[in-house]
Short mmCIF file of C-alpha atoms in Angstrom, two decimals:
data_model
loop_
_atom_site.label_atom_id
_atom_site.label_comp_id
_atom_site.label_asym_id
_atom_site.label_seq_id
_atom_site.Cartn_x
_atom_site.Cartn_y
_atom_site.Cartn_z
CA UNK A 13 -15.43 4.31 -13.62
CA UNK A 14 -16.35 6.42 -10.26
CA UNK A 15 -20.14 5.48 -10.52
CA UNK A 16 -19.17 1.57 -11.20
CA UNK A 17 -16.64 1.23 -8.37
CA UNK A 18 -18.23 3.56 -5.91
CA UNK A 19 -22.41 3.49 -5.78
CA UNK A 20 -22.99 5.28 -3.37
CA UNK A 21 -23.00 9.33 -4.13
CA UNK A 22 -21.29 10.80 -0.71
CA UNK A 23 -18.52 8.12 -1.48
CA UNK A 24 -18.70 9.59 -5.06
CA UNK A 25 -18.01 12.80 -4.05
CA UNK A 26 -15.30 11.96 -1.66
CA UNK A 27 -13.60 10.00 -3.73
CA UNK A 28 -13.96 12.20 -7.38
CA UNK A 29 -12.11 15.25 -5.48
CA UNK A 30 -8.76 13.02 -5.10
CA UNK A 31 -9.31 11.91 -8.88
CA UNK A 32 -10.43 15.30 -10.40
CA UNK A 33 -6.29 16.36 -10.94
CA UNK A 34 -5.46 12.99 -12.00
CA UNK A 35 -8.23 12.75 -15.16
CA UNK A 36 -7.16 15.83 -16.08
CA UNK A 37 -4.58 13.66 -17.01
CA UNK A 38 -6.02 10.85 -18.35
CA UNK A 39 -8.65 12.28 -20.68
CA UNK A 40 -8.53 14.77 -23.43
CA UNK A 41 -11.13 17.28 -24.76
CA UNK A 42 -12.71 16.68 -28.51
CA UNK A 43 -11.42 19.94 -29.26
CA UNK A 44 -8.76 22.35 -27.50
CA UNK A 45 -8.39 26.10 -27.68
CA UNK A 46 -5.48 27.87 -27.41
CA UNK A 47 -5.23 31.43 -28.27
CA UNK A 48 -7.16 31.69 -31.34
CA UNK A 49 -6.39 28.43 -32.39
CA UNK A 50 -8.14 25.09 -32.30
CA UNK A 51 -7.99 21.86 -34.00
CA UNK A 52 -8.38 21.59 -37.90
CA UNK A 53 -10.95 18.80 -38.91
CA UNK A 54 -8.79 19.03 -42.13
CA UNK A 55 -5.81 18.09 -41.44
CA UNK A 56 -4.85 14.59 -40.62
CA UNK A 57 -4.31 13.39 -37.10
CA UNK A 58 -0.99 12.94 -35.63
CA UNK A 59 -1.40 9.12 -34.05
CA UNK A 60 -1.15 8.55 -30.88
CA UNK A 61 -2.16 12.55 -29.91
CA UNK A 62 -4.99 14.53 -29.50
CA UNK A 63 -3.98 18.10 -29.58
CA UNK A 64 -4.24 21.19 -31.15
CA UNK A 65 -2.48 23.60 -33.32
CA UNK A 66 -1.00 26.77 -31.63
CA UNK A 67 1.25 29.98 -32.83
CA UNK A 68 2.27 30.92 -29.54
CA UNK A 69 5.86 29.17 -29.07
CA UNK A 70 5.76 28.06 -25.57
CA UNK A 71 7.53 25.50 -23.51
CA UNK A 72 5.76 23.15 -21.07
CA UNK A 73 6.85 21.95 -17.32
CA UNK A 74 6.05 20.42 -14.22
CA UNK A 75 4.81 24.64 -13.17
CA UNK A 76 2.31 24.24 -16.14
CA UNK A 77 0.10 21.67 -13.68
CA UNK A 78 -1.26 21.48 -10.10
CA UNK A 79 0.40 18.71 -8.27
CA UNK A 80 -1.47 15.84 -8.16
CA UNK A 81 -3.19 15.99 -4.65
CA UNK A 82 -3.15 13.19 -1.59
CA UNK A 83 -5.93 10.56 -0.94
CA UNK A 84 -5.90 9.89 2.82
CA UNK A 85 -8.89 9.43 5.47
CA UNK A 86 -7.22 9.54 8.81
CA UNK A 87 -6.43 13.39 8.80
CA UNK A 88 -5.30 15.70 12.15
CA UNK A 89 -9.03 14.95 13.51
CA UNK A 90 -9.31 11.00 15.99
CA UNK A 91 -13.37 11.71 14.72
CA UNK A 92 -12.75 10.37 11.32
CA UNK A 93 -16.14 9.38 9.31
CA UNK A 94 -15.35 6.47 6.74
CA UNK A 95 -17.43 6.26 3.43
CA UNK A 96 -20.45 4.37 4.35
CA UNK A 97 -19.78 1.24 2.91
CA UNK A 98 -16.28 1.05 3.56
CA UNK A 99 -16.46 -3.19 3.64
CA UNK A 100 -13.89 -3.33 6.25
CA UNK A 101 -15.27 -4.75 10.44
CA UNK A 102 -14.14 -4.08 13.49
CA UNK A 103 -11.84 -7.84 13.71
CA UNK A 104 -10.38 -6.39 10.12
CA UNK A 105 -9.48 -3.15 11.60
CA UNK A 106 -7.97 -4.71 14.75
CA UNK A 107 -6.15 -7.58 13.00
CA UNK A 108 -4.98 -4.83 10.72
CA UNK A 109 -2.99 -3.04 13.72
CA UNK A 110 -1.82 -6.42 15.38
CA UNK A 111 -0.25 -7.00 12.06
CA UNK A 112 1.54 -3.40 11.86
CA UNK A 113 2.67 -4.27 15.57
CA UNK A 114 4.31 -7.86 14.95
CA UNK A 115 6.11 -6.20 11.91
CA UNK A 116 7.67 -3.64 14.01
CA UNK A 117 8.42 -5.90 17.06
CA UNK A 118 10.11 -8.57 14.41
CA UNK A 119 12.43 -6.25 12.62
CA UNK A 120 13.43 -4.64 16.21
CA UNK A 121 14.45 -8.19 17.20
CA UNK A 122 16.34 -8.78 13.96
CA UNK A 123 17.38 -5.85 13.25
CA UNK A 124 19.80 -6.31 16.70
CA UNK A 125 20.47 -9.88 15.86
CA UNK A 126 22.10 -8.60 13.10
CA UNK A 127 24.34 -6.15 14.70
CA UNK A 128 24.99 -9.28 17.25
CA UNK A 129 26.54 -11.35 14.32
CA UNK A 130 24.16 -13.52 14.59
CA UNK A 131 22.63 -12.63 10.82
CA UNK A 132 24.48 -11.19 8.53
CA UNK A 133 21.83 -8.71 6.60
CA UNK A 134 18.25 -6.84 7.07
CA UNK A 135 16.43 -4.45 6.45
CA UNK A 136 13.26 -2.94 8.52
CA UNK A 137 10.15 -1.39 7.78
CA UNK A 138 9.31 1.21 10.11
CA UNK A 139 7.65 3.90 9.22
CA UNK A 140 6.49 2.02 6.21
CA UNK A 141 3.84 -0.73 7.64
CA UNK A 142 0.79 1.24 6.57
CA UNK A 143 1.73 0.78 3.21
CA UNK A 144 2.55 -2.73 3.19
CA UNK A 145 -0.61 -3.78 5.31
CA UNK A 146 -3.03 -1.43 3.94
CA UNK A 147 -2.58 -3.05 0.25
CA UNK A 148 -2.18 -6.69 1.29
CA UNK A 149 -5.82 -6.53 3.68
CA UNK A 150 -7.48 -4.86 -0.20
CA UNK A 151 -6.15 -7.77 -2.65
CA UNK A 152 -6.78 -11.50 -2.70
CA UNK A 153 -4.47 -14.47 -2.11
CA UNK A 154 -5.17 -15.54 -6.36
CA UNK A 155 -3.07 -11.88 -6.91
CA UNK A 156 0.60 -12.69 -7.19
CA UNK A 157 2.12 -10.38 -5.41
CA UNK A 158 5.99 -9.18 -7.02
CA UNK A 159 7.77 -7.53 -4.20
CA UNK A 160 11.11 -5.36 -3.66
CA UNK A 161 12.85 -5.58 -0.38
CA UNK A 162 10.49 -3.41 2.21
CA UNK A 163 7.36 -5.43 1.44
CA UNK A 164 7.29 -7.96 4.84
CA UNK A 165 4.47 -6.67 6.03
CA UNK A 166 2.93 -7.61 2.66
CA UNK A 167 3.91 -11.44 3.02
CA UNK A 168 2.47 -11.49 7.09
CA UNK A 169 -0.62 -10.49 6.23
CA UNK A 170 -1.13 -13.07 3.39
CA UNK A 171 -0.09 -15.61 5.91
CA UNK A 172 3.38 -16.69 5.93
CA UNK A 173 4.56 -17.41 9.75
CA UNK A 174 7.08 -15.81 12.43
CA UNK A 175 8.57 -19.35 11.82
CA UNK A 176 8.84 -19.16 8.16
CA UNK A 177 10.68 -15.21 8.24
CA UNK A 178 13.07 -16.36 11.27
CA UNK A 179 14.39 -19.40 8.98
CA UNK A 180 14.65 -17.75 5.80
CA UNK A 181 16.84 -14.86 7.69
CA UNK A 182 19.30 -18.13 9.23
CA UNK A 183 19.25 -19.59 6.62
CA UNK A 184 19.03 -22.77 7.96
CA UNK A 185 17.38 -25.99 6.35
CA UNK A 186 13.83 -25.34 6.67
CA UNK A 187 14.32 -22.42 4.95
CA UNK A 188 12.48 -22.77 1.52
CA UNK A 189 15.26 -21.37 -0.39
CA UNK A 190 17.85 -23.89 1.17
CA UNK A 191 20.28 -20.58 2.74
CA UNK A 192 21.01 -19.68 -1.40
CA UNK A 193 19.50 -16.02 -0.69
CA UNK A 194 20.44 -13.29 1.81
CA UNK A 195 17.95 -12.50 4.43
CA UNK A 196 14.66 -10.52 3.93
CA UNK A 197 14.76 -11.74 0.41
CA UNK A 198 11.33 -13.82 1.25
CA UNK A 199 9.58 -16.07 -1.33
CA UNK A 200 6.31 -18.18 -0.77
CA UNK A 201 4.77 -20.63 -3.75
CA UNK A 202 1.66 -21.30 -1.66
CA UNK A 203 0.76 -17.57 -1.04
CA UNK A 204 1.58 -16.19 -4.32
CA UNK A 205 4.86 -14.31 -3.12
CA UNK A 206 7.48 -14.15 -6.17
CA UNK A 207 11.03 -14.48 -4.15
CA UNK A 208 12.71 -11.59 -4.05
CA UNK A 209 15.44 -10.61 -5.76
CA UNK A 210 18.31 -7.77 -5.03
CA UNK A 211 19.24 -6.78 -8.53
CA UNK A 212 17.03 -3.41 -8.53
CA UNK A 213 13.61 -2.97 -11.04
CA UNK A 214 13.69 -6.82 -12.52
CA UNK A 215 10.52 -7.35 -11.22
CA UNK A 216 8.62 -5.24 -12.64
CA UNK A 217 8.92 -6.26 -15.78
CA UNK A 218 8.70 -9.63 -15.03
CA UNK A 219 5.57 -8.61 -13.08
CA UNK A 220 3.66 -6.94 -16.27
CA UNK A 221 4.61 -10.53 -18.23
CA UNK A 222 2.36 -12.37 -15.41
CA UNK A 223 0.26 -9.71 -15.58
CA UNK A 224 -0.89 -10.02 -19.69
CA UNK A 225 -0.32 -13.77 -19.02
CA UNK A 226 -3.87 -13.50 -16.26
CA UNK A 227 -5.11 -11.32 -19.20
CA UNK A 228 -4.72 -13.75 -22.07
CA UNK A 229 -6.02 -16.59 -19.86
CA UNK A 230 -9.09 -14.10 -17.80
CA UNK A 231 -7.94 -15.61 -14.59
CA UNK A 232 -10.35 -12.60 -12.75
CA UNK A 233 -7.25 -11.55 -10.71
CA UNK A 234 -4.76 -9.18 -10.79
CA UNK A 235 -0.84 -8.95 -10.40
CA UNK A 236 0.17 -6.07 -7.75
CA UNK A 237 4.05 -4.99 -7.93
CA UNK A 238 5.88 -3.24 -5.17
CA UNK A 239 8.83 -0.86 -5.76
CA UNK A 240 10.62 2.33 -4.85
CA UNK A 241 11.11 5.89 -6.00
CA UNK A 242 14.29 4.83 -6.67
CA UNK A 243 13.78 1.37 -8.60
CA UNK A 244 11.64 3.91 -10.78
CA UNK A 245 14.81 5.66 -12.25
CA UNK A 246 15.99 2.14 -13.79
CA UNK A 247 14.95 1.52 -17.36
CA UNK A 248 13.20 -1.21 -16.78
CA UNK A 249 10.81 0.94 -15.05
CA UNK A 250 9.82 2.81 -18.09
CA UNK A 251 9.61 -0.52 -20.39
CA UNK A 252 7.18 -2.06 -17.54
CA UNK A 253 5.15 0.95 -17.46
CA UNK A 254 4.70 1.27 -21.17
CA UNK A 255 4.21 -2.68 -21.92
CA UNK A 256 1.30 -2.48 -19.17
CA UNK A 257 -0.69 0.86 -20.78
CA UNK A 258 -0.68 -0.46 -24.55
CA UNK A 259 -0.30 -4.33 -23.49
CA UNK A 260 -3.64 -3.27 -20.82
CA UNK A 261 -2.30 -5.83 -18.52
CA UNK A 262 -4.66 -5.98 -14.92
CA UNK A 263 -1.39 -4.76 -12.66
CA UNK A 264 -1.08 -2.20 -9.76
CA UNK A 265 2.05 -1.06 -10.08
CA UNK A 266 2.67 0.47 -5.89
CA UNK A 267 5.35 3.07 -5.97
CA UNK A 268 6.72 3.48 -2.13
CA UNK A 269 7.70 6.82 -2.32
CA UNK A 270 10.12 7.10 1.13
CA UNK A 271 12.26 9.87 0.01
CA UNK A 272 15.05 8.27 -0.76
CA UNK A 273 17.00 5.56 -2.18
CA UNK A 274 19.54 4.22 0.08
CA UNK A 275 21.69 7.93 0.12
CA UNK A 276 20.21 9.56 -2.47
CA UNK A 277 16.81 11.98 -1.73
CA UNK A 278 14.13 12.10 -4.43
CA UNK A 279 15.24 15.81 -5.00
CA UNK A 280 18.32 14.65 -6.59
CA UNK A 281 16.32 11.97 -8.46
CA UNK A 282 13.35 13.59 -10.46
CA UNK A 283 12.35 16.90 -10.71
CA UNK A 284 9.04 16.40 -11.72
CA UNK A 285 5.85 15.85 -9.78
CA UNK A 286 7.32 12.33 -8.07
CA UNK A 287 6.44 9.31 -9.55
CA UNK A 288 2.80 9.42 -10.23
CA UNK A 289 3.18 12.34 -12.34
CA UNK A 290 4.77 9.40 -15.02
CA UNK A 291 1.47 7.14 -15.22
CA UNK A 292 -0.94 9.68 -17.10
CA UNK A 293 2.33 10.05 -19.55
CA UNK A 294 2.19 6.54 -20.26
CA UNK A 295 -1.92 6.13 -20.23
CA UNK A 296 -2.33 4.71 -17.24
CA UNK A 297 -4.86 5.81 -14.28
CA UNK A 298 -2.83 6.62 -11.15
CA UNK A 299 -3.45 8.39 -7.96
CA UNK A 300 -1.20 9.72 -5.04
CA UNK A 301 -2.18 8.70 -1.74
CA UNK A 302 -0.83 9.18 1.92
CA UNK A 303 0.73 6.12 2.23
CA UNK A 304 1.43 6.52 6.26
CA UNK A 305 -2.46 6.51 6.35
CA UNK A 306 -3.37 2.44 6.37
CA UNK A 307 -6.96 3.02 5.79
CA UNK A 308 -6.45 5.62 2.29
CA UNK A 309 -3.97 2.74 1.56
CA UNK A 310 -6.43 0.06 1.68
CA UNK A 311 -9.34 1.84 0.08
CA UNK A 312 -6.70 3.20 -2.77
CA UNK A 313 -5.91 -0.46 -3.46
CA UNK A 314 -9.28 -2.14 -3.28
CA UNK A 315 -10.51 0.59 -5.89
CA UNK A 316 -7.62 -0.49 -7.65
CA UNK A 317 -8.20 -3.75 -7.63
CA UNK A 318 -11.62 -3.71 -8.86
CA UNK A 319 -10.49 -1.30 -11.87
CA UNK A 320 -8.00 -3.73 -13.08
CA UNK A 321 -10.62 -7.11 -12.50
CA UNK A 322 -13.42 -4.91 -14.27
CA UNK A 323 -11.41 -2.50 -17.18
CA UNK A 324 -8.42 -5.02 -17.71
CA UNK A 325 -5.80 -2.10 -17.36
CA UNK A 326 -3.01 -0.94 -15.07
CA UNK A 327 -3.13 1.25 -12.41
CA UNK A 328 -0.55 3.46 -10.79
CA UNK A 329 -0.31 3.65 -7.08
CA UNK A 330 2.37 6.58 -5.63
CA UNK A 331 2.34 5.78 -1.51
CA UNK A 332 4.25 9.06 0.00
CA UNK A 333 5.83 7.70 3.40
CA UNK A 334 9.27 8.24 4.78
CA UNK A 335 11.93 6.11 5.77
CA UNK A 336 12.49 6.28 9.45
CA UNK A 337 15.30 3.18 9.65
CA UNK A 338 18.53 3.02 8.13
CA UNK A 339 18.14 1.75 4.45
CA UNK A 340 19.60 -1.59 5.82
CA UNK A 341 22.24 -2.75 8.09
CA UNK A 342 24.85 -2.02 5.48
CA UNK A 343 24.34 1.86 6.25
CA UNK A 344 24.12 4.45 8.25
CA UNK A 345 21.53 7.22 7.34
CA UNK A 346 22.82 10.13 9.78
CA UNK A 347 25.60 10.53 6.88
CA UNK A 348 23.18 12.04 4.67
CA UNK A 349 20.00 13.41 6.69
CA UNK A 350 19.89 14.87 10.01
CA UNK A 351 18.18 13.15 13.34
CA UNK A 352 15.97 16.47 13.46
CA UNK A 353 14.29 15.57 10.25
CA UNK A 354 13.94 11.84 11.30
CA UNK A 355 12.59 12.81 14.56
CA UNK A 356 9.43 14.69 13.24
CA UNK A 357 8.21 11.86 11.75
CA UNK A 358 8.73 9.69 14.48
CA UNK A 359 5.61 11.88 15.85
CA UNK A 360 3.52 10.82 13.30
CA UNK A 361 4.29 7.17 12.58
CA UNK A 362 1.24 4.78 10.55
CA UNK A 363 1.64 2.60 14.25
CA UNK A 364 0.65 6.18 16.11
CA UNK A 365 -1.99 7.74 13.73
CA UNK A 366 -3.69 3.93 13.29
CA UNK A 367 -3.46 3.68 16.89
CA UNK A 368 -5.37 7.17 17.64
CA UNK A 369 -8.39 6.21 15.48
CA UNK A 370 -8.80 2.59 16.91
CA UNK A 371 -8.86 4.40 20.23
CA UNK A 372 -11.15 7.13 18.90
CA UNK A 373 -13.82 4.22 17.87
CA UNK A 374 -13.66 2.25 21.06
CA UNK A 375 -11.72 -0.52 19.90
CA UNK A 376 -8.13 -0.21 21.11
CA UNK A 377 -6.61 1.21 24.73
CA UNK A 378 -3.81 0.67 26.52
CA UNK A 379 -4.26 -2.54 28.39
CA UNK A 380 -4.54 -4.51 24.69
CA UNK A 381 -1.60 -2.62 23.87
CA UNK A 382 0.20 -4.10 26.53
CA UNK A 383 -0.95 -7.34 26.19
CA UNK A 384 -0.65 -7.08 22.08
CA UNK A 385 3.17 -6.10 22.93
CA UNK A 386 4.14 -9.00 25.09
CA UNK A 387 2.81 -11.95 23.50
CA UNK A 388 4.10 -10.95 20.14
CA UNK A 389 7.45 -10.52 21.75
CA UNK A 390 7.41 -13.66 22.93
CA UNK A 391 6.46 -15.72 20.15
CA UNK A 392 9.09 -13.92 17.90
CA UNK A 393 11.93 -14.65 21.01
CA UNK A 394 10.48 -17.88 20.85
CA UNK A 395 10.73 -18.61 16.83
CA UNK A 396 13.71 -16.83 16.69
CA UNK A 397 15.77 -18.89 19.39
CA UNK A 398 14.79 -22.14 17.69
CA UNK A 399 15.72 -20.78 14.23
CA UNK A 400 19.15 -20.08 15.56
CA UNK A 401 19.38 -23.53 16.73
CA UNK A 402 18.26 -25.69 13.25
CA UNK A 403 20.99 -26.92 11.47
CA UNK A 404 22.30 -25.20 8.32
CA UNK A 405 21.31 -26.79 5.05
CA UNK A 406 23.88 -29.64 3.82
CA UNK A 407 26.53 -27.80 1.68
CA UNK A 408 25.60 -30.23 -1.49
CA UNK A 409 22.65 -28.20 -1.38
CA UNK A 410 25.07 -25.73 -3.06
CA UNK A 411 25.14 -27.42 -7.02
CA UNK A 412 20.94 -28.94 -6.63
CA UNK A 413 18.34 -27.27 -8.36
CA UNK A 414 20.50 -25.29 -11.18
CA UNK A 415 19.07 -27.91 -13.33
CA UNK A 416 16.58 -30.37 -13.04
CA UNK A 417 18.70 -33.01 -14.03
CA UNK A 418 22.16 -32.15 -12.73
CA UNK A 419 24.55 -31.68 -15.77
CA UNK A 420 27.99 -33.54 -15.61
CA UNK A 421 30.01 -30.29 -15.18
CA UNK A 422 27.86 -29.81 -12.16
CA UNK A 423 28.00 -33.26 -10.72
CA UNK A 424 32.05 -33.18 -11.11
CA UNK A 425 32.33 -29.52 -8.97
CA UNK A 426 30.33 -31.59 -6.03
CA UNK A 427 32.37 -34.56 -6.24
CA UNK A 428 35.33 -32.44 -5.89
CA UNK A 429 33.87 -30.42 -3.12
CA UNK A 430 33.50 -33.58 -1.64
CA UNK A 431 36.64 -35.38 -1.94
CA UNK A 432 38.03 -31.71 -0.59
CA UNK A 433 35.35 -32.12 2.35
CA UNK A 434 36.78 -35.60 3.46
CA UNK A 435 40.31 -34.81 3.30
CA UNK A 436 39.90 -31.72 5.22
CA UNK A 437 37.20 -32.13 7.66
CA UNK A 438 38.57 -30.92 10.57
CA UNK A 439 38.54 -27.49 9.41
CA UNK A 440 34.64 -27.39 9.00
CA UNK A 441 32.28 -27.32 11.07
CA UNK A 442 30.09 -29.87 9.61
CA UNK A 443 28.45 -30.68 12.74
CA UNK A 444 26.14 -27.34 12.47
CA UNK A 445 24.81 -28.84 8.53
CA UNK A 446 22.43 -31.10 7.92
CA UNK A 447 23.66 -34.41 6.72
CA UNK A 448 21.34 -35.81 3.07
#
């Protein structure tokens, strides 16, 4: 699969080194020694297995293998040399970092809104935009895209405006969902953008049934599903996982690996070799990569990609990265991890180490920074304050679209809503909704 997805031998080479641990994995020998003993052509196979038979009694465990190593490109060194035909340009690199940027200026704006009363939830993504960028700049807009909570970045990329995340966080009419969801929980039909939802791992099951669904029809794209370290201790984790590998459904399944979810550190989670450890286990070809690095992120993906278009079958993706916000609003992180450990990687943010390179290459300084920094503000202050200002949607927007036809049990709760409206009008403030 190298040679097909990778031509060129120095990109071969650089590539097959992060991949050697990983098919250790994924392939098995004809015939195994161990000790003295090997596989007997007599006997019947086990199905299912290829192994052999052994006399030494020995246990196996996560010492028994090497770790399954990093992918990254943008290492300790601003003279970084990229495979040679790495298809990204120079307005792909830069629109990649302008994207990173708006992320991080939006959720700083929010983020305080929020602890203004203004909203009543978020959640941000620093620390994490490399991940979220790097992915949605190697996939197509015909790839739905199933998404957790931390995936913004994912959804700006693909399109969807300042506009479009500052109503759905009010709430307020224009806001596709009608106000029915908390904020951050973003959903777009036209860019292929499942809504969120909070209850934790539904989507990836849900994700895999898409997923076979492109397979049965051969739509030529793929279904990419974002989730935590955390989300991967749910059971439906495990029945995605296996449904993909024998179902070979075209999926990425992106594992972003920040170290812990919400209170709880990944050391107290697993004690195997993280997440990625789990796809060779289920038949599925996976790979670790650095997911604070936006350029391993986007090559990991695109080779991704193409496996699943070409071979039909999943793909695990394990993004390492580390939560540098609070988990949301709702909590406060210094409860369980201390401001040293936060602060080191502060130093060495995706924003900083994306930064260095496009300033190593000539296309990035400080001036555009500036520049970058202030109109993005501005359009955000600018989106936001109008947001704030729409009306909310009308409250019979509570009991439409349970049903396509609204039932009669339905239709009597919002006729007694209203009659409890009329009589007692002067306690609302109706004049902030929008009247049908």
């Amino acid at each position: 699969m190298i040679e097909k997805v990778f031509p060129r031998r120095g990109k071969q080479i650089y590539f097959r080194n992060v991949l050697q641990q990983v098919q250790r994995f994924c392939s098995t020998p004809t015939k195994i020694k161990i000790g003295s003993s090997s596989i007997n052509a007599s006997d019947p196979p086990f199905l299912g297995i290829q192994a052999s038979y052994t006399s030494e009694l020995k246990f196996v465990n996560k010492e028994y293998y090497d770790p399954l190593p990093l992918f990254r490109i943008l290492n300790s060194s601003k003279h970084v040399r990229l495979p040679e035909d790495f298809k990204l340009d120079e307005q792909t690199l830069v629109r990649m970092y302008r994207k990173m940027i708006t992320l991080n200026i939006m959720d700083k704006i929010l983020y305080e809104s929020q602890r203004q009363g203004r909203i009543s939830f978020y959640m941000t993504n620093t620390g994490e935009e490399a991940i979220q960028i790097g992915s949605a700049a190697a996939v197509t807009l015909d790839d739905v895209i199933y998404a957790q909570y931390r995936e913004a970045g994912v959804l700006l990329w693909r399109g969807h405006s300042i506009v479009d995340f500052m109503n759905q966080c009010y709430g307020n009419h224009k806001d596709p969902s009608k106000g029915r969801q908390m904020p951050v929980h973003y959903g777009s039909k036209k860019l292929n953008f499942v809504t969120i939802s909070s209850p934790l791992t539904t989507q990836l099951p849900q994700a895999v049934g898409t997923a076979y669904a492109f397979k049965r029809s051969r739509k030529g794209a793929c279904v990419v599903c974002y989730f935590g370290e955390g989300a991967a201790s749910e059971g439906d984790a495990h029945a995605a996982f296996n449904f993909a590998a024998t179902l070979e459904c075209p999926i990425i399944f992106l594992c972003r690996n920040n170290g812990y979810a919400i209170s709880t550190p990944s050391l107290e989670q697993f004690k195997g070799d993280g997440i990625a450890a789990r796809g060779p286990a289920y038949g599925i070809h996976t790979i670790r990569v650095d997911g604070n690095d936006i350029l391993a992120m986007y090559y990991a993906t695109k080779a991704a990609r193409e496996l699943c278009i070409t071979e039909g079958k999943p793909v695990l993706i394990e993004a390492m990265t580390y939560r540098i916000g609070h988990h949301s609003t709702s909590d406060d992180s210094t409860a369980y991890r201390s401001i040293n450990e936060v602060d080191q990687w502060k130093h060495r943010t995706p924003i900083i180490r994306y930064r260095d390179y496009l300033e190593s290459v000539g296309l990035w300084c400080e001036q555009r920074e500036q520049e970058l920094n202030k109109s993005v503000k501005s359009s955000i202050l600018l989106a936001f304050t109008n947001a704030e200002k729409e009306f909310k949607p009308c409250w019979k927007e509570l009991f439409t679209d349970v049903y396509r036809t609204m039932p009669k049990h339905i239709r009597k709760q919002m006729c007694s809503m209203e009659d409890h409206v009329t009589e007692f009008h002067k306690h609302y403030p109706l004049q902030l909704f929008k009247q049908r």
